[in-house]
PDB file of C-alpha atoms in Angstrom:
ATOM      1  CA  UNK A   1      -8.627   0.144  30.332  1.00 73.00           C
ATOM      2  CA  UNK A   2      -6.125   2.673  28.619  1.00 80.00           C
ATOM      3  CA  UNK A   3      -1.916   2.076  29.342  1.00 87.00           C
ATOM      4  CA  UNK A   4       1.253   3.677  28.568  1.00 92.00           C
ATOM      5  CA  UNK A   5       4.718   2.191  28.694  1.00 95.00           C
ATOM      6  CA  UNK A   6       7.291   3.825  28.856  1.00 96.00           C
ATOM      7  CA  UNK A   7      10.788   1.071  27.697  1.00 92.00           C
ATOM      8  CA  UNK A   8      14.035   2.667  29.717  1.00 91.00           C
ATOM      9  CA  UNK A   9      13.797   5.182  31.543  1.00 92.00           C
ATOM     10  CA  UNK A  10      17.220   6.135  31.776  1.00 95.00           C
ATOM     11  CA  UNK A  11      18.770   6.858  28.197  1.00 97.00           C
ATOM     12  CA  UNK A  12      22.238   7.867  27.225  1.00 97.00           C
ATOM     13  CA  UNK A  13      23.066   9.417  23.978  1.00 97.00           C
ATOM     14  CA  UNK A  14      25.655  11.477  22.333  1.00 97.00           C
ATOM     15  CA  UNK A  15      25.730  14.836  21.416  1.00 97.00           C
ATOM     16  CA  UNK A  16      24.388  14.893  17.317  1.00 97.00           C
ATOM     17  CA  UNK A  17      23.041  11.069  17.476  1.00 97.00           C
ATOM     18  CA  UNK A  18      20.290  10.023  16.858  1.00 97.00           C
ATOM     19  CA  UNK A  19      16.935  10.274  20.192  1.00 98.00           C
ATOM     20  CA  UNK A  20      14.893   7.516  20.592  1.00 98.00           C
ATOM     21  CA  UNK A  21      12.696   7.492  22.855  1.00 98.00           C
ATOM     22  CA  UNK A  22      10.385   3.988  23.126  1.00 97.00           C
ATOM     23  CA  UNK A  23       6.039   4.336  23.746  1.00 97.00           C
ATOM     24  CA  UNK A  24       3.258   1.729  23.829  1.00 96.00           C
ATOM     25  CA  UNK A  25       0.309   2.124  24.589  1.00 93.00           C
ATOM     26  CA  UNK A  26      -3.064  -0.220  25.191  1.00 89.00           C
ATOM     27  CA  UNK A  27      -6.585   1.239  24.385  1.00 80.00           C
ATOM     28  CA  UNK A  28      -9.990   0.308  23.299  1.00 73.00           C
ATOM     29  CA  UNK A  29     -11.168   2.957  21.385  1.00 74.00           C
ATOM     30  CA  UNK A  30      -9.166   5.217  18.656  1.00 75.00           C
ATOM     31  CA  UNK A  31      -6.143   6.682  21.547  1.00 82.00           C
ATOM     32  CA  UNK A  32      -4.944  10.469  21.949  1.00 87.00           C
ATOM     33  CA  UNK A  33      -1.981  10.366  22.641  1.00 91.00           C
ATOM     34  CA  UNK A  34       0.967  13.154  23.506  1.00 93.00           C
ATOM     35  CA  UNK A  35       5.166  13.249  25.121  1.00 96.00           C
ATOM     36  CA  UNK A  36       5.929  16.027  27.500  1.00 96.00           C
ATOM     37  CA  UNK A  37       8.781  17.000  28.355  1.00 96.00           C
ATOM     38  CA  UNK A  38       9.945  17.669  32.135  1.00 94.00           C
ATOM     39  CA  UNK A  39      12.819  20.336  32.661  1.00 93.00           C
ATOM     40  CA  UNK A  40      14.865  20.191  35.951  1.00 88.00           C
ATOM     41  CA  UNK A  41      12.515  21.934  38.514  1.00 84.00           C
ATOM     42  CA  UNK A  42       9.774  23.025  35.569  1.00 87.00           C
ATOM     43  CA  UNK A  43       6.267  21.600  34.722  1.00 89.00           C
ATOM     44  CA  UNK A  44       5.684  19.075  32.276  1.00 92.00           C
ATOM     45  CA  UNK A  45       5.332  20.931  28.948  1.00 93.00           C
ATOM     46  CA  UNK A  46       3.580  19.584  25.794  1.00 92.00           C
ATOM     47  CA  UNK A  47       6.121  18.323  22.698  1.00 95.00           C
ATOM     48  CA  UNK A  48       3.102  17.087  19.919  1.00 94.00           C
ATOM     49  CA  UNK A  49      -0.184  15.255  19.845  1.00 91.00           C
ATOM     50  CA  UNK A  50      -1.028  12.679  18.138  1.00 90.00           C
ATOM     51  CA  UNK A  51      -5.360  13.517  17.679  1.00 84.00           C
ATOM     52  CA  UNK A  52      -6.500  10.864  13.953  1.00 77.00           C
ATOM     53  CA  UNK A  53      -4.985  13.072  11.904  1.00 76.00           C
ATOM     54  CA  UNK A  54      -1.287  12.066   9.886  1.00 85.00           C
ATOM     55  CA  UNK A  55       0.514   9.515  12.223  1.00 89.00           C
ATOM     56  CA  UNK A  56       3.308  11.115  11.857  1.00 94.00           C
ATOM     57  CA  UNK A  57       3.786  14.435  13.619  1.00 94.00           C
ATOM     58  CA  UNK A  58       6.121  17.124  14.293  1.00 95.00           C
ATOM     59  CA  UNK A  59       6.515  18.368  17.619  1.00 94.00           C
ATOM     60  CA  UNK A  60       8.704  21.477  19.207  1.00 94.00           C
ATOM     61  CA  UNK A  61      12.779  21.850  19.762  1.00 93.00           C
ATOM     62  CA  UNK A  62      13.229  18.846  16.682  1.00 96.00           C
ATOM     63  CA  UNK A  63      10.444  15.976  17.760  1.00 97.00           C
ATOM     64  CA  UNK A  64       8.507  13.442  16.286  1.00 97.00           C
ATOM     65  CA  UNK A  65       6.750  11.220  16.631  1.00 97.00           C
ATOM     66  CA  UNK A  66       5.133   7.933  13.995  1.00 94.00           C
ATOM     67  CA  UNK A  67       1.838   6.491  15.471  1.00 93.00           C
ATOM     68  CA  UNK A  68       1.750   2.854  14.454  1.00 93.00           C
ATOM     69  CA  UNK A  69      -1.314   1.114  15.029  1.00 89.00           C
ATOM     70  CA  UNK A  70       0.608  -2.011  14.365  1.00 90.00           C
ATOM     71  CA  UNK A  71       2.032  -2.277  16.558  1.00 92.00           C
ATOM     72  CA  UNK A  72       0.986   0.210  19.239  1.00 93.00           C
ATOM     73  CA  UNK A  73       4.147   2.400  19.628  1.00 95.00           C
ATOM     74  CA  UNK A  74       4.141   5.689  19.922  1.00 96.00           C
ATOM     75  CA  UNK A  75       8.276   6.461  19.373  1.00 97.00           C
ATOM     76  CA  UNK A  76       9.627   9.873  19.611  1.00 98.00           C
ATOM     77  CA  UNK A  77      12.781  10.086  17.591  1.00 98.00           C
ATOM     78  CA  UNK A  78      15.132  13.524  17.369  1.00 98.00           C
ATOM     79  CA  UNK A  79      17.451  13.277  14.313  1.00 97.00           C
ATOM     80  CA  UNK A  80      20.228  15.235  16.280  1.00 97.00           C
ATOM     81  CA  UNK A  81      21.329  15.421  20.582  1.00 97.00           C
ATOM     82  CA  UNK A  82      21.217  18.686  20.959  1.00 96.00           C
ATOM     83  CA  UNK A  83      22.527  19.022  25.533  1.00 96.00           C
ATOM     84  CA  UNK A  84      19.537  21.452  25.869  1.00 95.00           C
ATOM     85  CA  UNK A  85      17.292  18.090  25.031  1.00 97.00           C
ATOM     86  CA  UNK A  86      19.035  16.576  28.739  1.00 97.00           C
ATOM     87  CA  UNK A  87      15.400  16.358  30.654  1.00 97.00           C
ATOM     88  CA  UNK A  88      13.042  13.608  31.110  1.00 95.00           C
ATOM     89  CA  UNK A  89      10.553  12.852  29.345  1.00 97.00           C
ATOM     90  CA  UNK A  90       6.694  11.861  29.691  1.00 95.00           C
ATOM     91  CA  UNK A  91       4.366   9.143  27.025  1.00 95.00           C
ATOM     92  CA  UNK A  92       0.588   9.143  28.420  1.00 92.00           C
ATOM     93  CA  UNK A  93      -2.521   8.573  26.255  1.00 89.00           C
ATOM     94  CA  UNK A  94      -6.304  10.130  26.873  1.00 84.00           C
ATOM     95  CA  UNK A  95      -8.493   7.193  28.674  1.00 72.00           C
ATOM     96  CA  UNK A  96     -12.214   7.231  27.796  1.00 66.00           C
ATOM     97  CA  UNK A  97     -12.628   4.785  29.508  1.00 55.00           C
ATOM     98  CA  UNK A  98     -13.483   5.866  32.958  1.00 51.00           C
ATOM     99  CA  UNK A  99     -15.795   9.266  31.155  1.00 54.00           C
ATOM    100  CA  UNK A 100     -13.388  12.053  32.917  1.00 54.00           C
ATOM    101  CA  UNK A 101     -12.589  13.073  28.618  1.00 60.00           C
ATOM    102  CA  UNK A 102      -9.485  14.888  29.770  1.00 70.00           C
ATOM    103  CA  UNK A 103      -7.477  12.976  31.590  1.00 80.00           C
ATOM    104  CA  UNK A 104      -4.060  11.885  30.547  1.00 86.00           C
ATOM    105  CA  UNK A 105      -2.870   7.816  31.742  1.00 88.00           C
ATOM    106  CA  UNK A 106       1.057   8.494  31.755  1.00 91.00           C
ATOM    107  CA  UNK A 107       4.225   6.089  31.068  1.00 93.00           C
ATOM    108  CA  UNK A 108       6.892   5.874  34.070  1.00 93.00           C
ATOM    109  CA  UNK A 109       8.627   8.822  31.767  1.00 94.00           C
ATOM    110  CA  UNK A 110      12.218   8.104  30.079  1.00 96.00           C
ATOM    111  CA  UNK A 111      15.243  10.452  31.888  1.00 96.00           C
ATOM    112  CA  UNK A 112      17.553  11.557  28.800  1.00 97.00           C
ATOM    113  CA  UNK A 113      21.251  12.375  29.045  1.00 97.00           C
ATOM    114  CA  UNK A 114      23.013  14.346  26.105  1.00 97.00           C
ATOM    115  CA  UNK A 115      26.554  12.766  26.715  1.00 96.00           C
ATOM    116  CA  UNK A 116      29.632  16.255  25.481  1.00 94.00           C
TER     117      UNK A 116
ATOM    118  CA  UNK B   1       0.722  35.225  29.312  1.00 84.00           C
ATOM    119  CA  UNK B   2      -1.108  32.354  29.937  1.00 83.00           C
ATOM    120  CA  UNK B   3      -0.533  29.536  32.725  1.00 92.00           C
ATOM    121  CA  UNK B   4      -0.755  27.746  35.202  1.00 96.00           C
ATOM    122  CA  UNK B   5       0.215  29.230  39.082  1.00 96.00           C
ATOM    123  CA  UNK B   6       0.541  27.409  41.988  1.00 97.00           C
ATOM    124  CA  UNK B   7       1.317  28.130  45.722  1.00 97.00           C
ATOM    125  CA  UNK B   8       3.418  27.591  47.790  1.00 96.00           C
ATOM    126  CA  UNK B   9       6.341  25.167  45.147  1.00 95.00           C
ATOM    127  CA  UNK B  10       8.356  23.895  48.172  1.00 96.00           C
ATOM    128  CA  UNK B  11       6.996  23.167  51.382  1.00 95.00           C
ATOM    129  CA  UNK B  12       8.218  20.564  54.533  1.00 95.00           C
ATOM    130  CA  UNK B  13       4.701  20.336  57.749  1.00 94.00           C
ATOM    131  CA  UNK B  14       5.732  17.409  60.087  1.00 95.00           C
ATOM    132  CA  UNK B  15       2.274  15.246  59.838  1.00 96.00           C
ATOM    133  CA  UNK B  16      -1.253  16.432  60.643  1.00 95.00           C
ATOM    134  CA  UNK B  17      -1.216  19.161  59.885  1.00 96.00           C
ATOM    135  CA  UNK B  18      -3.850  20.570  57.090  1.00 96.00           C
ATOM    136  CA  UNK B  19      -2.927  22.046  54.455  1.00 96.00           C
ATOM    137  CA  UNK B  20      -3.853  24.256  51.322  1.00 97.00           C
ATOM    138  CA  UNK B  21      -2.223  24.014  47.810  1.00 98.00           C
ATOM    139  CA  UNK B  22      -3.661  27.036  45.946  1.00 98.00           C
ATOM    140  CA  UNK B  23      -3.770  26.645  41.888  1.00 98.00           C
ATOM    141  CA  UNK B  24      -4.754  29.123  39.645  1.00 98.00           C
ATOM    142  CA  UNK B  25      -4.949  28.861  35.778  1.00 97.00           C
ATOM    143  CA  UNK B  26      -5.949  32.975  33.890  1.00 95.00           C
ATOM    144  CA  UNK B  27      -7.105  30.085  30.433  1.00 93.00           C
ATOM    145  CA  UNK B  28     -10.858  29.922  31.255  1.00 93.00           C
ATOM    146  CA  UNK B  29     -10.543  26.237  31.429  1.00 92.00           C
ATOM    147  CA  UNK B  30     -13.579  24.251  32.191  1.00 90.00           C
ATOM    148  CA  UNK B  31     -10.519  21.434  33.119  1.00 91.00           C
ATOM    149  CA  UNK B  32      -8.521  21.442  35.749  1.00 94.00           C
ATOM    150  CA  UNK B  33      -6.546  18.461  37.658  1.00 94.00           C
ATOM    151  CA  UNK B  34      -3.947  17.434  40.221  1.00 97.00           C
ATOM    152  CA  UNK B  35      -1.603  14.623  39.657  1.00 96.00           C
ATOM    153  CA  UNK B  36       1.427  13.640  41.570  1.00 96.00           C
ATOM    154  CA  UNK B  37       4.855  12.436  40.352  1.00 94.00           C
ATOM    155  CA  UNK B  38       6.095   9.974  42.810  1.00 93.00           C
ATOM    156  CA  UNK B  39       9.905   7.657  41.414  1.00 89.00           C
ATOM    157  CA  UNK B  40       9.770   5.207  39.094  1.00 86.00           C
ATOM    158  CA  UNK B  41       5.072   5.470  38.681  1.00 90.00           C
ATOM    159  CA  UNK B  42       4.871   9.095  36.756  1.00 89.00           C
ATOM    160  CA  UNK B  43       1.982  11.295  37.428  1.00 92.00           C
ATOM    161  CA  UNK B  44      -0.463  10.027  38.890  1.00 93.00           C
ATOM    162  CA  UNK B  45      -3.876  11.684  39.365  1.00 93.00           C
ATOM    163  CA  UNK B  46      -5.733  13.031  42.397  1.00 96.00           C
ATOM    164  CA  UNK B  47      -8.863  14.112  41.185  1.00 95.00           C
ATOM    165  CA  UNK B  48     -10.171  16.107  38.678  1.00 92.00           C
ATOM    166  CA  UNK B  49     -12.909  18.682  38.189  1.00 92.00           C
ATOM    167  CA  UNK B  50     -14.919  18.790  34.841  1.00 89.00           C
ATOM    168  CA  UNK B  51     -15.992  22.862  35.748  1.00 90.00           C
ATOM    169  CA  UNK B  52     -17.525  24.767  38.889  1.00 94.00           C
ATOM    170  CA  UNK B  53     -18.566  23.120  41.952  1.00 94.00           C
ATOM    171  CA  UNK B  54     -18.098  19.522  39.037  1.00 92.00           C
ATOM    172  CA  UNK B  55     -15.288  17.332  41.036  1.00 94.00           C
ATOM    173  CA  UNK B  56     -14.758  13.474  40.496  1.00 91.00           C
ATOM    174  CA  UNK B  57     -11.992  11.359  42.710  1.00 93.00           C
ATOM    175  CA  UNK B  58      -9.090   9.988  40.255  1.00 91.00           C
ATOM    176  CA  UNK B  59      -6.940   7.552  40.809  1.00 91.00           C
ATOM    177  CA  UNK B  60      -5.295   7.934  44.384  1.00 96.00           C
ATOM    178  CA  UNK B  61      -7.405  10.468  46.123  1.00 97.00           C
ATOM    179  CA  UNK B  62      -7.294   9.049  49.358  1.00 96.00           C
ATOM    180  CA  UNK B  63      -5.695  11.718  51.630  1.00 96.00           C
ATOM    181  CA  UNK B  64      -7.261  14.664  49.768  1.00 98.00           C
ATOM    182  CA  UNK B  65      -9.637  17.069  49.024  1.00 97.00           C
ATOM    183  CA  UNK B  66     -11.041  19.509  46.118  1.00 97.00           C
ATOM    184  CA  UNK B  67     -13.400  22.095  45.661  1.00 96.00           C
ATOM    185  CA  UNK B  68     -13.720  24.215  42.590  1.00 96.00           C
ATOM    186  CA  UNK B  69     -15.739  27.611  43.559  1.00 97.00           C
ATOM    187  CA  UNK B  70     -14.049  29.489  41.287  1.00 96.00           C
ATOM    188  CA  UNK B  71     -13.242  28.284  37.455  1.00 95.00           C
ATOM    189  CA  UNK B  72     -10.705  29.673  38.159  1.00 97.00           C
ATOM    190  CA  UNK B  73      -9.381  27.655  41.103  1.00 98.00           C
ATOM    191  CA  UNK B  74      -8.683  24.460  42.019  1.00 98.00           C
ATOM    192  CA  UNK B  75      -7.085  24.400  44.532  1.00 98.00           C
ATOM    193  CA  UNK B  76      -6.087  20.995  46.692  1.00 98.00           C
ATOM    194  CA  UNK B  77      -6.025  20.067  50.814  1.00 98.00           C
ATOM    195  CA  UNK B  78      -4.702  17.509  52.638  1.00 97.00           C
ATOM    196  CA  UNK B  79      -6.367  17.822  56.140  1.00 94.00           C
ATOM    197  CA  UNK B  80      -3.579  15.735  57.815  1.00 96.00           C
ATOM    198  CA  UNK B  81      -0.993  15.095  55.867  1.00 97.00           C
ATOM    199  CA  UNK B  82       1.561  12.175  56.386  1.00 97.00           C
ATOM    200  CA  UNK B  83       4.294  11.285  55.468  1.00 97.00           C
ATOM    201  CA  UNK B  84       2.933   8.980  52.183  1.00 96.00           C
ATOM    202  CA  UNK B  85       2.142  12.108  50.750  1.00 97.00           C
ATOM    203  CA  UNK B  86       5.588  13.684  50.098  1.00 97.00           C
ATOM    204  CA  UNK B  87       5.167  14.151  46.676  1.00 97.00           C
ATOM    205  CA  UNK B  88       5.614  16.295  43.223  1.00 96.00           C
ATOM    206  CA  UNK B  89       2.440  18.125  43.198  1.00 97.00           C
ATOM    207  CA  UNK B  90       1.087  18.985  39.829  1.00 96.00           C
ATOM    208  CA  UNK B  91      -1.516  20.803  38.914  1.00 96.00           C
ATOM    209  CA  UNK B  92      -2.999  21.107  35.040  1.00 95.00           C
ATOM    210  CA  UNK B  93      -6.023  22.563  33.557  1.00 94.00           C
ATOM    211  CA  UNK B  94      -7.406  22.262  29.353  1.00 90.00           C
ATOM    212  CA  UNK B  95     -10.617  23.369  28.175  1.00 82.00           C
ATOM    213  CA  UNK B  96     -13.251  20.542  28.152  1.00 69.00           C
ATOM    214  CA  UNK B  97     -12.689  17.090  25.047  1.00 59.00           C
ATOM    215  CA  UNK B  98      -9.319  15.718  25.207  1.00 63.00           C
ATOM    216  CA  UNK B  99      -8.024  19.399  25.063  1.00 67.00           C
ATOM    217  CA  UNK B 100      -4.153  19.799  25.556  1.00 83.00           C
ATOM    218  CA  UNK B 101      -3.550  19.342  30.015  1.00 89.00           C
ATOM    219  CA  UNK B 102      -1.576  22.802  30.446  1.00 92.00           C
ATOM    220  CA  UNK B 103       0.355  22.191  34.312  1.00 94.00           C
ATOM    221  CA  UNK B 104       1.310  24.658  36.394  1.00 95.00           C
ATOM    222  CA  UNK B 105       5.131  24.123  37.727  1.00 93.00           C
ATOM    223  CA  UNK B 106       4.803  21.767  40.451  1.00 95.00           C
ATOM    224  CA  UNK B 107       4.204  21.999  43.918  1.00 97.00           C
ATOM    225  CA  UNK B 108       7.017  19.451  46.859  1.00 96.00           C
ATOM    226  CA  UNK B 109       5.900  18.752  49.258  1.00 97.00           C
ATOM    227  CA  UNK B 110       8.045  17.091  51.993  1.00 97.00           C
ATOM    228  CA  UNK B 111       5.672  15.409  54.997  1.00 96.00           C
ATOM    229  CA  UNK B 112       7.860  14.389  58.394  1.00 95.00           C
TER     230      UNK B 112
END
C-alpha cells in the first residue's frame, strides 16, 4: 500500500533563506505525487503535482519539487522564503491499490515558520 | 467561481445530537470525498463517492454516514456524535482518474 512520510513536523527559516521540506513515499506502482499548502483557517490548495512526466515540477508561488525514484523522495523547495509562505504543507500520494483512483494518502504535515 | 462549499464552518454540539455537514461543488466532478484532519495525523479519508448513488468507506468511517443523491452534493452525517469526532473536516472533489483534489474551506466540529 502507498504511504508518505514527511520528515520534520516543524521547520523554521529566515526570510530570504532556502526552504526545503522533505517527503518520502512508498508505492508499489508508479506514483502520482502532490504537495498541498494550508494557510491558517483555510482549506488545502494544490502547490504542484508529479504525474510521471518531467521529474522537476514547478508549482505556484515559486515552489518546485523533484521526483527521485532511486531515493523514493519528492522534496519541496523554494530558493528564497517569504513571510507569506508561512503555512502547513502536506505531501500526498495517489492511492491505486485500494481501487479508489482519486484517494490521496497524506503525510502528517510540516508547519513552516518564516522569521523576519 | 469554481469552488467546494461546506456548511457550517464552525459548530459546537453535544454528545448524541445528530448533525449534518453539507458539501456542494459546482465543477461537475464525479468524485467527492470527506477527510478529517487531526494534529499529528494529517488527513484521513472518511468516505468517498465515485458518482451519484455510489459511495464507499475510507479509512476511518466509524460513526459517519454519507449519501450522494445528486452529483453536486455530498453531505456527511453524524448520527450520534461523540467527543472523539471533534475534528476539522474537509470535503473534496475531482474529476475521475487520479486528478487533483479541490478542497472546501473546512468545518471545525467540537463535540462536548
